[in-house]
C-alpha angles and dihedrals in degrees: 000000000000119000092210107124118247110256092200110074132182092220109122097209118058088211091059090052093051091051092052093046092054088054091049092053093053095041091054092053087063093052109033117072114243094019111117106145118073098189092049092049091046091054090049094048096043109025090161093060114066091168090065091055091050091053091046090055090054092050090050090057089049088233127145111272114231095216095185097054109053137103114357096340114127130215088260089065096056093119133137090246089062087055097048099038095078091048100042107018129247094268095056113122091234093055092045088054100047096050089083094037128099103271119200140175123212094218091196097320118129093218142003126213117213121191119236123262111263124220092199118132095188100075092109137024145156113286127190116242111272094016122118116269113227111240124228116215132190114265102227093177092084131040143087135269118219115205123214122227100061112128136186110216131190140166120212117198121202134171119253088242090061092050093048095045125104093253098045096129092052093046095047093049092046091050095045095045092049093049095040096048095049093046098047095042091051087059095040096054101037130102098238117130119241122265138180087274103045141017120252118272113256092249095048109127093359112125113227121242118236112256119247115260119251095231092115097043135269096291092051091048091051092048089051092051093047091050095045095048095043092046091054091062101027091112087067093049161071091149116054127185126194123204134187143154116290098264094040092049091050092051091049093052092049093048095043107031091157096053104135093213129069119263104204126202121223133173086207092073123073116237120268092033120113120193129190122199137184103213093200089068092053122094121194126183139183140168087238096243141104129193120219131193127173126196140170096184105054125112115226136195099228098213134111088235102039125191135193110294092237090059122191110331094182095059123098109260097024110256121222131177114273137222101027126186122200107205094204093051095046096039094240136140126218124207114198119198129184116190126187108229139148138157144186142174122249093193144012092296100144133068130163147172138194139194087054120193102221 
């Protein structure tokens, strides 16, 4: 089998492909004898993709990658969605939600204050010529403050065979987007209060709405839930997005094929929960950078809640991390990514229910 990378990729976004190819170039320098320059190998493997080589050069210098400002992207495209697309994929529920949100960059600031979303309908009116025009000022009494320094971090482990194969860029991107989307969406949709480390989950502090009874049948119960949830946040509209676990979202689409609003599927939401969101009330922010490291010699605690490898030496019996994977011994490569990301809601833009009856 040839080791020449496939130049035809199933990745929908060329930027996603460039990101994965830069990772392939560097990962192969760790595996193949005589290969010691990631950017040079990336150019050789993907001569048709200069953006990949540019990203590979940044990784070589161990600098932060400005994901929103590479290739043919313009300053107008410096949005959070351009940062998270390569990590999560364009079709991820989180990315589909934030495209209509207020997207900000910190640009060196430690925090950003965003005024609350007003429900006022008197901000403009007809005024006779020569009469005074009523001014509209910002209401600084309500709003949210987003703090910089919050980072989503993940480590993706792949076999050396996958990295050396002809479809390495496709496989790496597929693996990273699947892992990244599930991990970030689990945090985005949960009910956990915010801390110094992470932003609050979107449902934190939001009282659930009672589900509609099933007395009129499944379709009627679903219609009642959609109307109740959407009505609770309609003031933050006009766009509304619904999200649910994979099976729940599929049932909803089948029962309400004419629903005018998207019903997104996310592995980050438990089944039988339905969430409605008004994206215009959502604010997301980033510093525009991601940090990448690649290793084939690290030792990892392969657990969703990892601990130090030495464990707790004072416990009886002595506790050590388990299970452990040595990358060198198992011929694997690990890709570590740290992504600056935070969010908040500047209005009542979330409603939800559970124990649904359809």
